Coordinates of C-alpha atoms and ligand atoms in Angstrom, one line a residue:
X1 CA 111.5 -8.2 2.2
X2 CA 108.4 -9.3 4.0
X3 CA 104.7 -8.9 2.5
X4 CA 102.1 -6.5 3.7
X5 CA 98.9 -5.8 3.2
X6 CA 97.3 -2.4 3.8
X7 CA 94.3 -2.1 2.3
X8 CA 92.8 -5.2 1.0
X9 CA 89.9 -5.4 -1.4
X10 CA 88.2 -8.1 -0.3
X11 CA 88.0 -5.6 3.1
X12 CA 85.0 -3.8 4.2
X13 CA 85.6 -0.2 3.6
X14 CA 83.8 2.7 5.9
X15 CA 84.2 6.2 4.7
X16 CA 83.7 9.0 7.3
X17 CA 84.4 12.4 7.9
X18 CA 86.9 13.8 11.5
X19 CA 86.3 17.5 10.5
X20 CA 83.2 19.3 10.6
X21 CA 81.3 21.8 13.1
X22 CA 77.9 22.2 14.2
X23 CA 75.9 24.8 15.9
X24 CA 77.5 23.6 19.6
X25 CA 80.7 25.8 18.1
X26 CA 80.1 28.1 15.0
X27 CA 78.3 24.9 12.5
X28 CA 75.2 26.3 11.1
X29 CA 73.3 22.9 11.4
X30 CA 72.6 21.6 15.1
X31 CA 74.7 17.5 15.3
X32 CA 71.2 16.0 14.6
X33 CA 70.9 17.7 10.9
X34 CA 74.7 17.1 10.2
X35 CA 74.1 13.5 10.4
X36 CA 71.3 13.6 8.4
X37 CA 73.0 15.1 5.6
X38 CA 76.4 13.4 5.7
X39 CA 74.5 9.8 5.6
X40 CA 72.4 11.4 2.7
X41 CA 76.0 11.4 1.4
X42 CA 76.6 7.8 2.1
X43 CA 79.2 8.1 4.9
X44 CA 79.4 5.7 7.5
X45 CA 80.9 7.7 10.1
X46 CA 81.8 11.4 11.5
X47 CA 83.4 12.9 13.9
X48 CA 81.9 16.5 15.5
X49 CA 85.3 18.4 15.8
X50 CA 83.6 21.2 17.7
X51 CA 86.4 24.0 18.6
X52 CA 87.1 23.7 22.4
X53 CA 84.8 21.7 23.2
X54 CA 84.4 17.9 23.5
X55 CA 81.4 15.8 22.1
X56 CA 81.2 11.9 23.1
X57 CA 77.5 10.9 22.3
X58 CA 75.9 8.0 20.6
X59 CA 72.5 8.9 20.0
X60 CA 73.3 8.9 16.6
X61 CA 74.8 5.3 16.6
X62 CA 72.8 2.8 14.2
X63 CA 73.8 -0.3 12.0
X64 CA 75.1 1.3 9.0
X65 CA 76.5 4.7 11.3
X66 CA 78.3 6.1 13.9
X67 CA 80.2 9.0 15.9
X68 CA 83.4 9.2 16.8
X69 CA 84.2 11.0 19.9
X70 CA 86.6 14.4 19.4
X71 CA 87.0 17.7 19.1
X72 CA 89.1 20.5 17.4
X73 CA 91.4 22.2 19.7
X74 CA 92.9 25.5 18.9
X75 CA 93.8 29.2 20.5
X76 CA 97.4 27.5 20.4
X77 CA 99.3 31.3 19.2
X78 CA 102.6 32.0 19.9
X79 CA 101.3 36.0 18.9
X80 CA 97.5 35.6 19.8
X81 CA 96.8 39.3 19.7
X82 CA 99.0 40.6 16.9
X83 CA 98.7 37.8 14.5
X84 CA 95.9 34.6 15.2
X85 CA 96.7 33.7 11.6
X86 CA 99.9 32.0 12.8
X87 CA 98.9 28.9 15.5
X88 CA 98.0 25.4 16.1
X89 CA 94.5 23.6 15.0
X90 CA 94.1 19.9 16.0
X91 CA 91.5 17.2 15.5
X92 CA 91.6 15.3 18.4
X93 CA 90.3 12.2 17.9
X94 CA 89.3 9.4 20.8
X95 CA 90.9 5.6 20.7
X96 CA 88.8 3.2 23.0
X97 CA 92.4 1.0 22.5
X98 CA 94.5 3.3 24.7
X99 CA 94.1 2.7 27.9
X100 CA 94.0 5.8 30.2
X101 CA 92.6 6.9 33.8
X102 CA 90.4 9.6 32.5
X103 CA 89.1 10.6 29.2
X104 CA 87.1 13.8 27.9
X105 CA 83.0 14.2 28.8
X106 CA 80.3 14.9 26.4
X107 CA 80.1 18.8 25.8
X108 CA 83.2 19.2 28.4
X109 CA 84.7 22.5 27.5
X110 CA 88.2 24.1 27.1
X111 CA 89.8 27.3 27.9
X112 CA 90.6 29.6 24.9
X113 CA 93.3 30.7 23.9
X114 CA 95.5 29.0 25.7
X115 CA 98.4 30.2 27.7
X116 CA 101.3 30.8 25.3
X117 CA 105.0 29.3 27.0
X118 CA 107.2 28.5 24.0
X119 CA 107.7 26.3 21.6
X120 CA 107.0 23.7 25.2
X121 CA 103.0 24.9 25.2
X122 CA 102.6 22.9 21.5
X123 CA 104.2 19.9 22.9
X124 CA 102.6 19.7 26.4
X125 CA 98.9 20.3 24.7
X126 CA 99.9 17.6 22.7
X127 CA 101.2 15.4 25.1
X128 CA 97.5 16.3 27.5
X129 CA 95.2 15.3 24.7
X130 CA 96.9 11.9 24.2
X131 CA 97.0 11.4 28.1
X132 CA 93.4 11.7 27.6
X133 CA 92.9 8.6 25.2
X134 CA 93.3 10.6 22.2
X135 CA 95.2 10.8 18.6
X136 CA 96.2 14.3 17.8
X137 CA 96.2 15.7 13.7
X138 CA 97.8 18.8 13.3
X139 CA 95.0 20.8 11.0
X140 CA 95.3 23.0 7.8
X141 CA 98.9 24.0 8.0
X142 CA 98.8 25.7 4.5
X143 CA 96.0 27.8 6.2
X144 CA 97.6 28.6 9.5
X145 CA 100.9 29.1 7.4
X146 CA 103.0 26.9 9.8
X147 CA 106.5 27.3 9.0
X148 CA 108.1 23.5 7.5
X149 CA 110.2 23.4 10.8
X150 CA 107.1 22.5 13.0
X151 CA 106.8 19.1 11.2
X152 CA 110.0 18.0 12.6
X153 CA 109.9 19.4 15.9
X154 CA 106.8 18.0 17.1
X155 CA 105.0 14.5 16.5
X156 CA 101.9 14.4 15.5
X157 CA 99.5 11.2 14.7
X158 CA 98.3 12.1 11.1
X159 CA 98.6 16.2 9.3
X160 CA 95.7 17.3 6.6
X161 CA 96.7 17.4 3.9
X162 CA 93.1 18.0 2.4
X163 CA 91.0 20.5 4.2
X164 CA 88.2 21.4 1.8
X165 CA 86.8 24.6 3.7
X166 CA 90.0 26.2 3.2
X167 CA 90.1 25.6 -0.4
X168 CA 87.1 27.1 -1.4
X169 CA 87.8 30.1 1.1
X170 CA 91.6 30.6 1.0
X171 CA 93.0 28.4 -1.6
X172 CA 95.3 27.0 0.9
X173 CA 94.2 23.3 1.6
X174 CA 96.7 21.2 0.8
X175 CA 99.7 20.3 3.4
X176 CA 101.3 16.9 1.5
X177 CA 104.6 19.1 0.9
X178 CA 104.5 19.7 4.9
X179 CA 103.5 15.6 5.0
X180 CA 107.0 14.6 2.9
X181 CA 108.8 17.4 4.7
X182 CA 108.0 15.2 7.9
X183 CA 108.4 11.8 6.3
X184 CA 111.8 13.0 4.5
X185 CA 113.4 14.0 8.1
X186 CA 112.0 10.5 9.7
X187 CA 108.9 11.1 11.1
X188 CA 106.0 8.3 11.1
X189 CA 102.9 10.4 10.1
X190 CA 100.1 9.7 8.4
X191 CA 97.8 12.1 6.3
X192 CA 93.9 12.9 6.8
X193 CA 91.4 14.9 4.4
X194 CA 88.7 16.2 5.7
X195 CA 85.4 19.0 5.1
X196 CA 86.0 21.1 8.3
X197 CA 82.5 21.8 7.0
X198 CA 80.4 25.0 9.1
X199 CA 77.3 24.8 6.9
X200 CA 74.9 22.7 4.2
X201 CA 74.6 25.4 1.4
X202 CA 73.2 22.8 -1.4
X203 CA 72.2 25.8 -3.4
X204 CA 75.6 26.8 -4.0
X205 CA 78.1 25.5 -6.5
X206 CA 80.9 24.8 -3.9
X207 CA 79.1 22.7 -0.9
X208 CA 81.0 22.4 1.8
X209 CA 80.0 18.7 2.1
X210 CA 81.8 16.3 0.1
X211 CA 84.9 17.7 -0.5
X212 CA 87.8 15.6 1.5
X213 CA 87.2 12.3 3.6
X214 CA 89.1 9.1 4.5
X215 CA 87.5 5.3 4.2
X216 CA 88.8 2.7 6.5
X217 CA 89.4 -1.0 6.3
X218 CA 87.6 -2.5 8.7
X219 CA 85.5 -6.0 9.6
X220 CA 83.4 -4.1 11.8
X221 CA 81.4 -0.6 11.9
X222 CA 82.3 -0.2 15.5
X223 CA 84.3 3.1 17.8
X224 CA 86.9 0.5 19.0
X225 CA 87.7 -1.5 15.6
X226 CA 87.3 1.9 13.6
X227 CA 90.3 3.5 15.5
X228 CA 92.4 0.3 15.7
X229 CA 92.3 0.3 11.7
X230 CA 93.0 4.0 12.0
X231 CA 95.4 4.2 14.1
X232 CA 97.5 1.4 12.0
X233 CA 96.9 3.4 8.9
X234 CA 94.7 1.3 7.7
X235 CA 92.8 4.1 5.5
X236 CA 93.0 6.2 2.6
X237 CA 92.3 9.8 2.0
X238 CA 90.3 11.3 -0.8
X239 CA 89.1 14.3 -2.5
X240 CA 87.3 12.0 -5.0
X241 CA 88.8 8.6 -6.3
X242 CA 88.6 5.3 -4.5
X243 CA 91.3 2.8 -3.8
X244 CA 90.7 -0.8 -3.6
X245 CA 93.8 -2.7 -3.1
X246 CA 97.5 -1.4 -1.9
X247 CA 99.7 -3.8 -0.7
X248 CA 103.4 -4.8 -0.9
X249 CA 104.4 -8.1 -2.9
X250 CA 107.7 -9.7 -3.7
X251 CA 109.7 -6.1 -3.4
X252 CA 106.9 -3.9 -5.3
X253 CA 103.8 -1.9 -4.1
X254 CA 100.8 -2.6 -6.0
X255 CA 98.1 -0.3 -6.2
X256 CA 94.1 -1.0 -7.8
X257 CA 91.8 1.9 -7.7
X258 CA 88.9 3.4 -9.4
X259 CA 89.7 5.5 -13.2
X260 CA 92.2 8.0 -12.8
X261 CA 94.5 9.4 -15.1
X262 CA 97.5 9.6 -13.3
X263 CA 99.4 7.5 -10.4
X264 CA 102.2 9.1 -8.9
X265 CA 104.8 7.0 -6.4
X266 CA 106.2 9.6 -4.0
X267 CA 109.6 8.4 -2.3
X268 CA 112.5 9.5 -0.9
X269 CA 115.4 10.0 -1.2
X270 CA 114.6 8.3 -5.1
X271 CA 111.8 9.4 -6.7
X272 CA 109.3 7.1 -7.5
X273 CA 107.7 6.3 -10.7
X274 CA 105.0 8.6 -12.4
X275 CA 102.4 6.8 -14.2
X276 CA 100.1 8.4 -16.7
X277 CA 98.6 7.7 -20.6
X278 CA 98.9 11.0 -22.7
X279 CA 96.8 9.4 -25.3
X280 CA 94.1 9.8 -21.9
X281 CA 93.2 6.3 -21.3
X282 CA 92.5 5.7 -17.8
X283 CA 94.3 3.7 -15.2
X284 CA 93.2 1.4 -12.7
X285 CA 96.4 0.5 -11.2
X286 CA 100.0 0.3 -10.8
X287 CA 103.3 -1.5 -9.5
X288 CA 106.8 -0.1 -8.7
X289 CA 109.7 -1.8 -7.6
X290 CA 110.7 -0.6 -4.7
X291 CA 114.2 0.8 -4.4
X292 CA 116.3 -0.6 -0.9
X293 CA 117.5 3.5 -1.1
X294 CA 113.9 4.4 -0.5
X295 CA 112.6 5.2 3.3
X296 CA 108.9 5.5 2.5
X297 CA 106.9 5.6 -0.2
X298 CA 103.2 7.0 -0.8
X299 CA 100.6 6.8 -3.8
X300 CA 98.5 9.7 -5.2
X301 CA 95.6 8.2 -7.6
X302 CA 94.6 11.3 -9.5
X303 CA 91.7 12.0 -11.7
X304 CA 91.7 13.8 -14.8
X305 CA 90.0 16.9 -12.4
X306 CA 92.9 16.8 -10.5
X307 CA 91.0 15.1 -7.6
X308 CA 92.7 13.0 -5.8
X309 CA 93.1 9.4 -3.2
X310 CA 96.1 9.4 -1.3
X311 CA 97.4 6.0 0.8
X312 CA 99.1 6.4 3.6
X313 CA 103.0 6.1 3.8
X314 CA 104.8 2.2 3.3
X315 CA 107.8 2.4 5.6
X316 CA 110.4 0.8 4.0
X317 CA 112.2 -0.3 7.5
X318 CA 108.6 -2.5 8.6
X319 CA 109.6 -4.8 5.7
X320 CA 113.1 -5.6 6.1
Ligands
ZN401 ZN1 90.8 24.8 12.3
ZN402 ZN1 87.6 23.3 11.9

């Protein structure tokens, strides 16, 4: 079984946001105050996921901080006018490494909703957005209430499984059973959180800022070497903890993180090992030995407020 490293401590480690709005969809805050507050916050990166309509600027670009080019697209319904509650949200993200004859304009804009042709429509959107240069995340699909099916019949880049908007609105912002769902019937996903954040209300007790984001391994703060480390899962996701270290060694996946109380190895089709100290001292790491029955496994870190750092899947197969 060969070794790998996916997140190595020694690493530099950017933590950004790919879902948020501003006011050139329905954000309260124009892209220039978003920024402002999300460095305030000490990210490194963000991504303004306006709906239907495409940003690609770098007027915000510094040392210490940039954008990533995207957009959320949506009016995806297969029963627009009788139920919008049912459909398809993505964060489209652009990769620099893909190598296409046209990609997406600052501000260009999209038609919505768009034209409804069976099950076909979800894949051929899709399938437009990566002709374009672009990764594709299917969005909050506790929220939409996707049916489980959907993970299998299409593929997708990376799913949320942490959309913080939708928490504090709808209690419906976690998608990791529709993540495993995927993974347990062979797909190669990874997993994103994210704020899909509308406004800055720092009086309030919930902000909207904060709540979900993913940090990156990566040697440089740059569009192109961001997505490369992206789009080999080179990241984590997060709703609070950090991860340090996560790498496979001599047959077992070793974990270091920040104080948590549990650690929880999801696999399939074994369950993994659940790690946790009732007396309520905390952890900052784990091993398990992986099983050759296993096809992937995952790690949740989880704090003792049930906040929680999620790596992205090992695939047993890339190291035999
Ligand atoms: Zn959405
Ligand atoms: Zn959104």
């Amino acid at each position: 079984m060969r070794n790998i490293v996916y997140l190595d401590k020694k690493n530099k480690k950017y933590k950004g946001n790919t879902h948020l709005h501003t006011k050139w969809s329905d954000g309260k805050l124009d892209a220039e105050e978003v920024v402002e507050r999300y460095k305030d916050l000490g990210y490194h990166f963000l991504c303004f996921s306006d709906h239907e309509i495409y940003t690609r600027t770098n007027e915000f670009d510094t040392e210490t901080f940039i954008t990533i080019p995207g957009m959320e697209r949506g009016g995806l319904n297969p029963a627009f006018t009788t139920n919008d509650n049912i459909g398809f949200h993505f964060t489209v993200l652009d990769d620099p490494n893909i190598m296409v004859p046209e990609r997406y304009y600052h501000l260009q804009q999209f038609e919505y909703p768009q034209k409804w042709e069976g099950d076909l429509s979800v894949t051929q959107c899709i399938r437009r957005l990566e002709e374009h240069g672009n990764l594709v995340i299917l969005n909050h699909p506790e929220w939409h209430m996707t049916a489980f099916e959907v993970m299998k019949q299409y593929d997708f880049f990376a799913v949320e499984i942490y959309n913080h908007a939708t928490e504090w609105s709808l209690s419906t912002s976690y998608g990791t059973a529709y993540w495993d769902y995927a993974l347990q019937n062979g797909k190669r996903l990874f997993a994103i959180a994210a704020d899909d954040s509308h406004d800055y209300n720092k009086d309030k007790k919930i902000l909207e800022y904060g709540g979900g984001w993913i940090v990156v391994d990566s040697d440089k703060l740059t569009h192109r070497e961001l997505m490369k480390n992206i789009k080999e899962g080179n990241y984590y996701s997060s709703s609070g903890p950090e991860i340090y270290d996560f790498r496979v060694e001599d047959g077992k996946v070793k974990i270091q993180c920040s104080q948590v109380q549990a650690i929880m190895f999801k696999s399939w089709p074994v369950r993994g090992d659940f790690i946790i100290d009732r007396d309520g001292s905390p952890l900052t790491g784990a091993t398990l030995k992986i099983n050759p029955l296993m096809t992937y496994v995952r790690v949740e870190c989880i704090d003792c407020n049930g906040k929680t750092a999620w790596t992205n899947p090992i695939f047993i197969k890339d190291l035999l």
